[in-house]
Amino acid sequence: MSQLQRIAIAPSQLQQQQIFLTKEQQHYLGRVLRLREGDRFIAMDGKGKSWLAQLTGEQAQLLESISVETELPVSITLMVALPKGNGFDEIVRCCTELGVTCIAPVLSDRTLLHPSPQKLERWRRIAAEAAEQSERSFVPTILEPVTFSTGLSSAISNLSLVNSQQYICVARGEFPHLKDCLQHQGQEKIVIATGPEGGWTTQEVENAIGVGFQPVSLGRRILRAVTAPVVALSLITAACEV
Amino acid sequence: MSQLQRIAIAPSQLQQQQIFLTKEQQHYLGRVLRLREGDRFIAMDGKGKSWLAQLTGEQAQLLESISVETELPVSITLMVALPKGNGFDEIVRCCTELGVTCIAPVLSDRTLLHPSPQKLERWRRIAAEAAEQSERSFVPTILEPVTFSTGLSSAISNLSLVNSQQYICVARGEFPHLKDCLQHQGQEKIVIATGPEGGWTTQEVENAIGVGFQPVSLGRRILRAVTAPVVALSLITAACEV
């Protein structure tokens, strides 16, 4: 079962045990994967449900619901200052594989990039593909880019009712290592913020601390803006894996 | 001091408190970094020594030796099956930032790429640049690609005299998580192996176990061949950081 191809579908494509495949999905299944009439694949709705499905022309028949146990028992939001170039593509891809729940791109004082609206669509497509490849049953949410202060406010406004931890990774300074700060059980939600090339400004770190973020280090070596989120997620997901 | 530019030099460039700069280094310092006569930078020999240096024409004067405490107290060798495309560049870059000591590229049964000799030179240049950027005092060694079985033999032949741990990451199967297997003190050397697209063959995993490698998991989600080494190194370096 684990070797079957996976594709993500929208819940609206499902009607009475049938999947109405889009033109792109028909092309992908038929031309790229070379599946033929009657071949099987796994369809996932990106919200936690998966089915064994069978190709029948321009549709697919749901055969049975399958259980996929690849999700972490905790919700992880990565707030990440947009790096220059295409670095964010790689962050979305790697962090989706690792098990992130939500990625919130933010514009910090030192952010150079102001992304076009098409970028958001591209990032969401990368997240869906990476979720398929890594055999997740959930496709992470990619939020629209906002300023860091707006991002901080919305992160905090959603936290009032749950047992949560918030961290901000800071490259220089004498902060405790993230590994020594992570609680290993009981939390429901973790928010982690990583900075841009050149790091967060002092004011940004202070603002985050002011609303309940704990400053942490990822080690003594200076990590690039695209490496730091992957390292942070590696440590968090390992600590949460059951 | 930490904001000064760093460059890696060969020990042979050092004579009587002078660095004889190569044409490339002169270009980099003068044209790229725009340093002028009398400006300072940090020179590192890639073997653990660093100096504050001052530009004087085509040479640089060593002013004082400086101590850099960014290295881990343990030697980490990453044995990694060469991924397709340029994926290995990214592995070298990220794992150097994280603190790896030696990277041993291997050709596994499922490896598609057979790299040209120029690649090795390119990887070594990337390692030197990443060591500078991440403010390490040591440039990781990149070995020539060999078959996995040759790689296993040489990894093992060097281990007889030290307290070492060897792990092989396996994507599917019920193996314990790497985080639960790492000893947190006392070891002098860690060897970790990560596989190609499609994973190690059963025979390769058995051969590694036969010579003392412990099979481990990096979590329930399937990581790409370029993501797995970064995740493994994140966990190992965090466990070893003092």
Coordinates of C-alpha atoms in Angstrom, one line a residue:
Chain A
M1 CA 0.0 0.0 0.0
S2 CA 2.8 2.4 0.9
Q3 CA 4.2 2.1 -2.6
L4 CA 1.0 3.3 -4.3
Q5 CA 1.1 6.8 -5.8
R6 CA -0.7 9.5 -3.7
I7 CA -2.6 12.5 -5.0
A8 CA -4.2 15.3 -3.1
I9 CA -7.8 16.2 -4.1
A10 CA -10.2 18.9 -3.0
P11 CA -13.2 17.8 -0.9
S12 CA -15.4 19.3 -3.5
Q13 CA -14.3 16.7 -6.1
L14 CA -15.9 14.0 -4.1
Q15 CA -19.4 12.9 -4.8
Q16 CA -21.1 9.6 -4.0
Q17 CA -17.9 7.5 -3.8
Q18 CA -16.6 9.1 -7.0
I19 CA -13.7 11.5 -7.5
F20 CA -14.2 13.9 -10.4
L21 CA -10.7 14.3 -11.6
T22 CA -9.4 17.7 -12.8
K23 CA -7.7 17.9 -16.3
E24 CA -4.4 18.2 -14.5
Q25 CA -5.0 15.1 -12.3
Q26 CA -6.1 13.1 -15.4
H27 CA -2.9 14.2 -17.1
Y28 CA -0.7 13.4 -14.1
L29 CA -2.3 10.0 -13.4
G30 CA -2.4 8.9 -17.1
R31 CA 0.5 10.5 -18.7
V32 CA 3.0 11.1 -16.0
L33 CA 2.4 8.1 -13.7
R34 CA 1.1 6.0 -16.6
L35 CA -1.7 4.5 -14.7
R36 CA -4.4 2.7 -16.8
E37 CA -8.1 2.0 -16.4
G38 CA -8.5 -0.1 -13.2
D39 CA -5.2 0.9 -11.7
R40 CA -5.2 2.0 -8.0
F41 CA -3.8 5.0 -6.2
I42 CA -4.3 6.8 -2.9
A43 CA -6.4 9.9 -2.8
M44 CA -6.1 12.2 0.2
D45 CA -8.3 15.2 0.9
G46 CA -5.5 17.1 2.8
K47 CA -7.6 17.3 5.9
G48 CA -6.7 13.9 7.3
K49 CA -8.7 11.5 5.2
S50 CA -7.3 9.1 2.7
W51 CA -8.9 6.5 0.4
L52 CA -7.8 3.7 -1.9
A53 CA -9.1 4.7 -5.3
Q54 CA -9.4 3.1 -8.7
L55 CA -9.1 4.9 -12.0
T56 CA -12.2 4.7 -14.2
G57 CA -12.0 7.0 -17.2
E58 CA -12.2 10.7 -16.1
Q59 CA -13.2 9.7 -12.6
A60 CA -12.0 7.4 -9.9
Q61 CA -14.0 5.1 -7.7
L62 CA -13.4 5.1 -3.9
L63 CA -12.7 1.5 -2.8
E64 CA -12.1 1.9 0.9
S65 CA -11.0 4.4 3.4
I66 CA -7.5 3.9 4.7
S67 CA -5.9 5.0 7.9
V68 CA -2.6 6.9 7.7
E69 CA -0.7 7.4 10.9
T70 CA 2.0 9.8 9.8
E71 CA 0.7 13.0 11.5
L72 CA 2.2 14.4 14.7
P73 CA 0.0 14.8 17.9
V74 CA 0.7 18.5 18.1
S75 CA 0.0 21.5 15.8
I76 CA 3.2 23.3 14.7
T77 CA 3.2 26.7 13.2
L78 CA 6.4 28.0 11.5
M79 CA 6.6 31.8 11.3
V80 CA 9.4 32.5 8.9
A81 CA 10.9 35.7 7.5
L82 CA 10.9 35.4 3.7
P83 CA 14.4 34.8 2.5
K84 CA 15.8 36.2 -0.7
G85 CA 15.5 34.3 -4.1
N86 CA 13.6 31.1 -4.2
G87 CA 14.7 30.0 -0.7
F88 CA 11.2 29.8 0.6
D89 CA 10.3 27.0 -1.9
E90 CA 12.9 24.8 -0.2
I91 CA 11.6 25.8 3.3
V92 CA 8.0 24.9 2.4
R93 CA 9.1 21.5 0.8
C94 CA 11.4 20.4 3.7
C95 CA 9.1 21.6 6.5
T96 CA 6.1 19.9 5.0
E97 CA 8.0 16.6 4.8
L98 CA 8.9 17.1 8.5
G99 CA 5.3 17.5 9.6
V100 CA 4.6 21.2 9.9
T101 CA 0.9 22.2 10.3
C102 CA 0.9 25.8 9.2
I103 CA 3.6 28.1 7.6
A104 CA 3.2 31.8 8.1
P105 CA 5.6 33.9 5.9
V106 CA 6.4 37.3 7.4
L107 CA 8.1 40.4 6.2
S108 CA 10.7 41.5 8.8
D109 CA 12.6 44.8 8.9
R110 CA 15.5 43.1 7.0
T111 CA 13.4 41.2 4.5
L112 CA 14.4 42.2 0.9
L113 CA 11.7 40.2 -0.9
H114 CA 8.1 41.4 -1.4
P115 CA 6.5 38.4 -3.1
S116 CA 4.0 38.5 -5.9
P117 CA 0.6 37.0 -5.3
Q118 CA 1.4 34.1 -7.7
K119 CA 4.1 33.0 -5.2
L120 CA 1.4 32.0 -2.7
E121 CA -0.2 29.7 -5.2
R122 CA 3.2 28.2 -6.0
W123 CA 4.0 27.6 -2.3
R124 CA 0.6 25.9 -1.8
R125 CA 1.3 23.6 -4.8
I126 CA 4.7 22.7 -3.4
A127 CA 3.2 22.0 0.0
A128 CA 0.5 19.7 -1.6
E129 CA 3.2 17.8 -3.6
A130 CA 5.5 17.4 -0.6
A131 CA 2.6 16.1 1.5
E132 CA 1.9 13.5 -1.1
Q133 CA 5.6 12.5 -1.4
S134 CA 6.2 12.3 2.3
E135 CA 2.9 10.2 2.7
R136 CA 1.2 12.7 5.0
S137 CA -2.5 12.8 5.3
F138 CA -2.6 16.5 5.9
V139 CA -1.5 19.4 3.6
P140 CA -0.1 22.3 5.6
T141 CA -1.8 25.7 5.4
I142 CA 0.4 28.4 3.8
L143 CA -0.8 31.8 5.0
E144 CA -0.5 35.0 3.0
P145 CA 2.6 37.0 3.8
V146 CA 2.1 39.8 6.5
T147 CA 4.4 42.0 8.4
F148 CA 6.1 40.4 11.4
S149 CA 4.1 42.5 13.9
T150 CA 0.8 41.5 12.3
G151 CA 2.0 37.9 12.3
L152 CA 2.9 38.1 16.0
S153 CA -0.6 39.5 16.8
S154 CA -2.5 36.7 14.9
A155 CA -0.2 34.0 16.3
I156 CA -1.0 35.2 19.8
S157 CA -4.7 35.8 19.3
N158 CA -5.3 32.1 18.5
L159 CA -3.4 30.8 21.5
S160 CA -5.6 31.8 24.4
L161 CA -7.4 28.5 24.8
V162 CA -4.7 25.9 24.3
N163 CA -1.6 24.8 26.0
S164 CA 1.0 26.3 23.7
Q165 CA 4.7 27.2 23.5
Q166 CA 6.2 30.0 21.4
Y167 CA 9.8 30.3 20.4
I168 CA 11.9 32.8 18.4
C169 CA 15.2 31.6 17.1
V170 CA 18.0 34.1 17.5
A171 CA 21.4 33.6 15.8
R172 CA 23.7 35.6 18.1
G173 CA 23.5 36.0 21.8
E174 CA 23.5 33.8 24.9
F175 CA 20.2 32.1 24.6
P176 CA 19.4 28.5 25.7
H177 CA 19.4 25.9 23.0
L178 CA 15.9 25.0 21.6
K179 CA 16.5 21.3 22.5
D180 CA 16.7 22.3 26.2
C181 CA 13.5 24.3 26.1
L182 CA 11.1 21.9 24.4
Q183 CA 8.7 20.3 26.7
H184 CA 8.2 16.7 25.6
Q185 CA 4.6 16.3 26.4
G186 CA 1.3 18.0 27.2
Q187 CA 1.5 20.9 24.7
E188 CA -1.1 21.2 22.0
K189 CA 0.4 23.9 19.9
I190 CA 4.0 25.1 19.1
V191 CA 4.8 28.3 17.3
I192 CA 8.4 28.8 16.1
A193 CA 9.8 31.9 14.4
T194 CA 13.0 32.0 12.3
G195 CA 14.6 35.2 10.9
P196 CA 15.8 36.6 7.6
E197 CA 19.4 36.9 6.3
G198 CA 21.2 39.2 8.8
G199 CA 18.8 38.1 11.6
W200 CA 15.9 39.7 13.4
T201 CA 16.4 43.3 14.6
T202 CA 16.8 43.8 18.4
Q203 CA 13.4 45.5 18.4
E204 CA 11.7 42.5 16.6
V205 CA 13.2 40.1 19.2
E206 CA 12.0 42.3 22.0
N207 CA 8.5 42.6 20.5
A208 CA 8.2 38.8 20.3
I209 CA 9.4 38.4 23.8
G210 CA 6.8 41.0 24.9
V211 CA 4.0 38.8 23.6
G212 CA 5.2 35.6 25.2
F213 CA 7.9 34.2 22.8
Q214 CA 10.9 32.6 24.3
P215 CA 14.3 33.4 22.6
V216 CA 16.3 30.3 21.8
S217 CA 19.5 29.3 20.0
L218 CA 19.9 26.6 17.3
G219 CA 23.6 26.1 18.2
R220 CA 26.9 28.0 18.0
R221 CA 27.3 28.0 14.3
I222 CA 25.5 30.7 12.2
L223 CA 22.8 29.0 10.0
R224 CA 21.5 30.5 6.8
A225 CA 17.9 31.7 6.7
V226 CA 16.8 28.7 4.7
T227 CA 18.6 26.1 6.9
A228 CA 17.3 27.4 10.3
P229 CA 13.6 26.5 9.8
V230 CA 14.5 23.0 8.8
V231 CA 16.8 22.5 11.8
A232 CA 14.2 23.9 14.1
L233 CA 11.5 21.7 12.7
S234 CA 13.8 18.7 12.9
L235 CA 14.2 19.2 16.6
I236 CA 10.5 20.0 17.3
T237 CA 9.1 17.1 15.3
A238 CA 11.6 14.6 16.9
A239 CA 10.6 15.8 20.3
C240 CA 6.9 15.4 19.5
E241 CA 7.0 12.1 17.6
V242 CA 5.2 9.3 19.5
Chain B
M1 CA 34.6 40.6 15.7
S2 CA 31.8 38.3 14.6
Q3 CA 30.8 40.7 11.9
L4 CA 34.2 40.7 10.1
Q5 CA 34.3 38.7 6.9
R6 CA 35.9 35.3 7.0
I7 CA 38.0 33.6 4.4
A8 CA 39.6 30.2 4.4
I9 CA 43.3 29.9 3.5
A10 CA 45.6 27.0 2.9
P11 CA 48.3 26.5 5.5
S12 CA 50.9 26.8 2.7
Q13 CA 49.9 30.4 2.2
L14 CA 51.2 31.4 5.6
Q15 CA 54.8 32.6 6.0
Q16 CA 56.3 34.6 8.8
Q17 CA 53.0 36.3 9.9
Q18 CA 52.1 37.0 6.3
I19 CA 49.3 35.5 4.2
F20 CA 50.2 35.3 0.5
L21 CA 46.8 35.8 -1.1
T22 CA 45.8 34.0 -4.2
K23 CA 44.5 35.9 -7.2
E24 CA 40.9 34.7 -6.4
Q25 CA 41.3 35.8 -2.8
Q26 CA 42.6 39.2 -3.8
H27 CA 39.6 39.6 -6.2
Y28 CA 37.2 38.4 -3.5
L29 CA 38.5 40.7 -0.8
G30 CA 39.0 43.8 -3.0
R31 CA 36.3 43.6 -5.6
V32 CA 33.5 41.5 -4.0
L33 CA 33.8 42.5 -0.3
R34 CA 35.3 46.0 -1.2
L35 CA 37.9 45.8 1.5
R36 CA 40.7 48.4 1.2
E37 CA 44.3 48.7 2.3
G38 CA 44.4 48.4 6.1
D39 CA 41.0 46.8 6.4
R40 CA 40.6 43.8 8.6
F41 CA 39.2 40.3 8.1
I42 CA 39.4 36.9 9.7
A43 CA 41.6 34.2 8.1
M44 CA 41.0 30.6 9.0
D45 CA 43.2 27.7 8.0
G46 CA 40.3 25.2 8.1
K47 CA 42.1 23.0 10.6
G48 CA 40.9 24.9 13.7
K49 CA 43.1 28.0 13.7
S50 CA 41.9 31.6 13.0
W51 CA 43.6 35.0 12.9
L52 CA 42.6 38.6 12.7
A53 CA 44.4 39.8 9.6
Q54 CA 44.9 43.1 7.8
L55 CA 45.0 43.7 4.1
T56 CA 48.3 45.0 2.8
G57 CA 48.4 45.0 -1.0
E58 CA 48.6 41.4 -2.4
Q59 CA 49.3 40.1 1.1
A60 CA 47.7 40.3 4.5
Q61 CA 49.4 40.7 7.9
L62 CA 48.5 38.4 10.8
L63 CA 47.6 40.7 13.7
E64 CA 46.6 38.2 16.4
S65 CA 45.4 34.6 16.8
I66 CA 41.7 34.4 17.8
S67 CA 39.8 31.7 19.4
V68 CA 36.6 30.5 17.8
E69 CA 34.4 28.2 19.8
T70 CA 32.0 27.0 17.3
E71 CA 33.1 23.4 16.9
L72 CA 31.4 20.4 18.4
P73 CA 33.3 18.2 20.8
V74 CA 32.7 15.1 18.7
S75 CA 33.7 14.0 15.2
I76 CA 30.7 13.4 12.9
T77 CA 31.0 11.6 9.6
L78 CA 28.0 11.7 7.2
M79 CA 28.0 8.8 4.7
V80 CA 25.4 9.8 2.1
A81 CA 24.2 8.1 -1.0
L82 CA 24.5 10.6 -3.8
P83 CA 21.1 12.0 -4.8
K84 CA 20.2 12.9 -8.3
G85 CA 20.6 16.3 -9.8
N86 CA 22.5 19.0 -7.8
G87 CA 21.0 17.8 -4.5
F88 CA 24.4 17.0 -3.0
D89 CA 25.4 20.7 -3.2
E90 CA 22.6 21.5 -0.7
I91 CA 23.6 18.6 1.6
V92 CA 27.2 19.8 1.7
R93 CA 26.1 23.3 2.4
C94 CA 23.6 22.6 5.1
C95 CA 25.6 19.9 6.9
T96 CA 28.7 22.1 6.9
E97 CA 26.7 24.8 8.6
L98 CA 25.4 22.3 11.1
G99 CA 28.9 21.2 12.1
V100 CA 29.8 18.0 10.2
T101 CA 33.4 16.8 10.3
C102 CA 33.6 14.6 7.2
I103 CA 31.2 13.9 4.3
A104 CA 31.6 10.6 2.5
P105 CA 29.5 10.4 -0.7
V106 CA 28.7 6.8 -1.6
L107 CA 27.2 5.1 -4.7
S108 CA 24.5 2.7 -3.6
D109 CA 22.6 0.1 -5.6
R110 CA 19.9 2.6 -6.3
T111 CA 22.2 5.6 -7.0
L112 CA 21.6 7.1 -10.5
L113 CA 24.3 9.7 -10.5
H114 CA 28.0 8.9 -11.3
P115 CA 29.6 12.2 -10.6
S116 CA 32.4 13.7 -12.7
P117 CA 35.8 14.5 -11.0
Q118 CA 35.0 18.2 -11.2
K119 CA 32.1 17.7 -8.8
L120 CA 34.5 16.9 -5.9
E121 CA 36.3 20.2 -6.4
R122 CA 32.9 22.0 -6.5
W123 CA 31.7 20.3 -3.2
R124 CA 35.0 21.2 -1.5
R125 CA 34.6 24.8 -2.5
I126 CA 31.0 24.8 -1.2
A127 CA 32.2 23.3 2.1
A128 CA 34.8 26.0 2.5
E129 CA 32.3 28.8 1.7
A130 CA 29.7 27.4 4.1
A131 CA 32.4 27.0 6.9
E132 CA 33.2 30.7 6.4
Q133 CA 29.6 31.8 6.4
S134 CA 28.6 29.8 9.5
E135 CA 31.7 31.0 11.3
R136 CA 33.3 27.6 11.8
S137 CA 37.0 27.2 12.4
F138 CA 37.1 23.9 10.6
V139 CA 36.4 23.0 7.0
P140 CA 34.8 19.6 6.6
T141 CA 36.6 17.0 4.6
I142 CA 34.7 15.8 1.5
L143 CA 35.9 12.3 0.5
E144 CA 36.0 10.9 -3.1
P145 CA 32.8 9.0 -3.9
V146 CA 33.2 5.2 -3.5
T147 CA 30.7 2.3 -3.5
F148 CA 28.7 1.8 -0.3
S149 CA 30.5 -1.4 0.6
T150 CA 33.9 0.3 0.2
G151 CA 32.6 3.2 2.3
L152 CA 31.4 0.8 5.0
S153 CA 34.8 -0.9 5.2
S154 CA 36.7 2.4 5.5
A155 CA 34.3 3.8 8.1
I156 CA 34.8 0.7 10.2
S157 CA 38.6 0.4 9.8
N158 CA 39.0 3.8 11.4
L159 CA 36.9 3.1 14.4
S160 CA 38.8 0.5 16.3
L161 CA 40.4 2.8 18.8
V162 CA 37.7 5.3 19.7
N163 CA 34.4 5.3 21.4
S164 CA 32.1 5.5 18.4
Q165 CA 28.4 5.0 17.4
Q166 CA 27.3 4.1 13.9
Y167 CA 23.8 4.6 12.5
I168 CA 22.0 3.9 9.3
C169 CA 18.8 5.8 8.6
V170 CA 16.1 3.6 7.1
A171 CA 12.9 5.2 5.8
R172 CA 10.4 2.2 6.1
G173 CA 10.3 -0.4 8.8
E174 CA 9.8 -0.4 12.6
F175 CA 13.2 1.0 13.8
P176 CA 13.7 3.1 16.8
H177 CA 13.9 6.9 16.3
L178 CA 17.4 8.3 16.1
K179 CA 16.6 10.7 18.9
D180 CA 16.1 7.8 21.3
C181 CA 19.4 6.0 20.3
L182 CA 21.8 8.9 20.6
Q183 CA 24.0 8.8 23.7
H184 CA 24.4 12.3 25.1
Q185 CA 27.9 12.0 26.3
G186 CA 31.1 10.0 26.1
Q187 CA 31.3 9.3 22.4
E188 CA 34.2 10.6 20.4
K189 CA 32.9 9.7 16.9
I190 CA 29.6 9.3 15.2
V191 CA 29.0 7.9 11.8
I192 CA 25.6 8.3 10.2
A193 CA 24.5 7.0 6.8
T194 CA 21.5 8.2 4.8
G195 CA 20.1 6.6 1.6
P196 CA 19.3 7.5 -2.0
E197 CA 15.9 8.2 -3.6
G198 CA 13.9 4.9 -3.1
G199 CA 16.0 4.0 0.0
W200 CA 18.7 1.5 0.7
T201 CA 18.2 -2.0 -0.5
T202 CA 17.5 -4.7 2.1
Q203 CA 21.0 -6.1 1.4
E204 CA 22.7 -2.8 2.0
V205 CA 20.9 -2.3 5.3
E206 CA 21.9 -5.9 6.3
N207 CA 25.5 -5.3 5.3
A208 CA 25.7 -2.1 7.4
I209 CA 24.1 -3.9 10.4
G210 CA 26.7 -6.7 9.9
V211 CA 29.6 -4.3 10.5
G212 CA 28.0 -2.6 13.6
F213 CA 25.6 0.0 12.3
Q214 CA 22.4 0.4 14.2
P215 CA 19.2 0.9 11.9
V216 CA 17.2 4.0 13.0
S217 CA 14.2 6.0 11.8
L218 CA 13.9 9.8 11.3
G219 CA 10.1 9.8 11.9
R220 CA 7.0 8.4 10.3
R221 CA 7.0 10.7 7.3
I222 CA 9.1 9.8 4.2
L223 CA 11.9 12.3 3.8
R224 CA 13.6 13.1 0.5
A225 CA 17.2 12.0 0.0
V226 CA 18.3 15.6 0.4
T227 CA 16.3 16.3 3.5
A228 CA 17.2 13.2 5.5
P229 CA 20.9 14.1 6.1
V230 CA 20.0 17.6 7.3
V231 CA 17.4 16.2 9.7
A232 CA 19.9 13.6 11.0
L233 CA 22.6 16.2 11.5
S234 CA 20.2 18.5 13.2
L235 CA 19.4 15.9 15.8
I236 CA 23.0 14.7 16.3
T237 CA 24.5 18.2 16.5
A238 CA 21.9 19.3 19.0
A239 CA 22.6 16.2 21.2
C240 CA 26.3 16.9 21.1
E241 CA 26.3 20.7 21.6
V242 CA 27.7 21.7 24.9

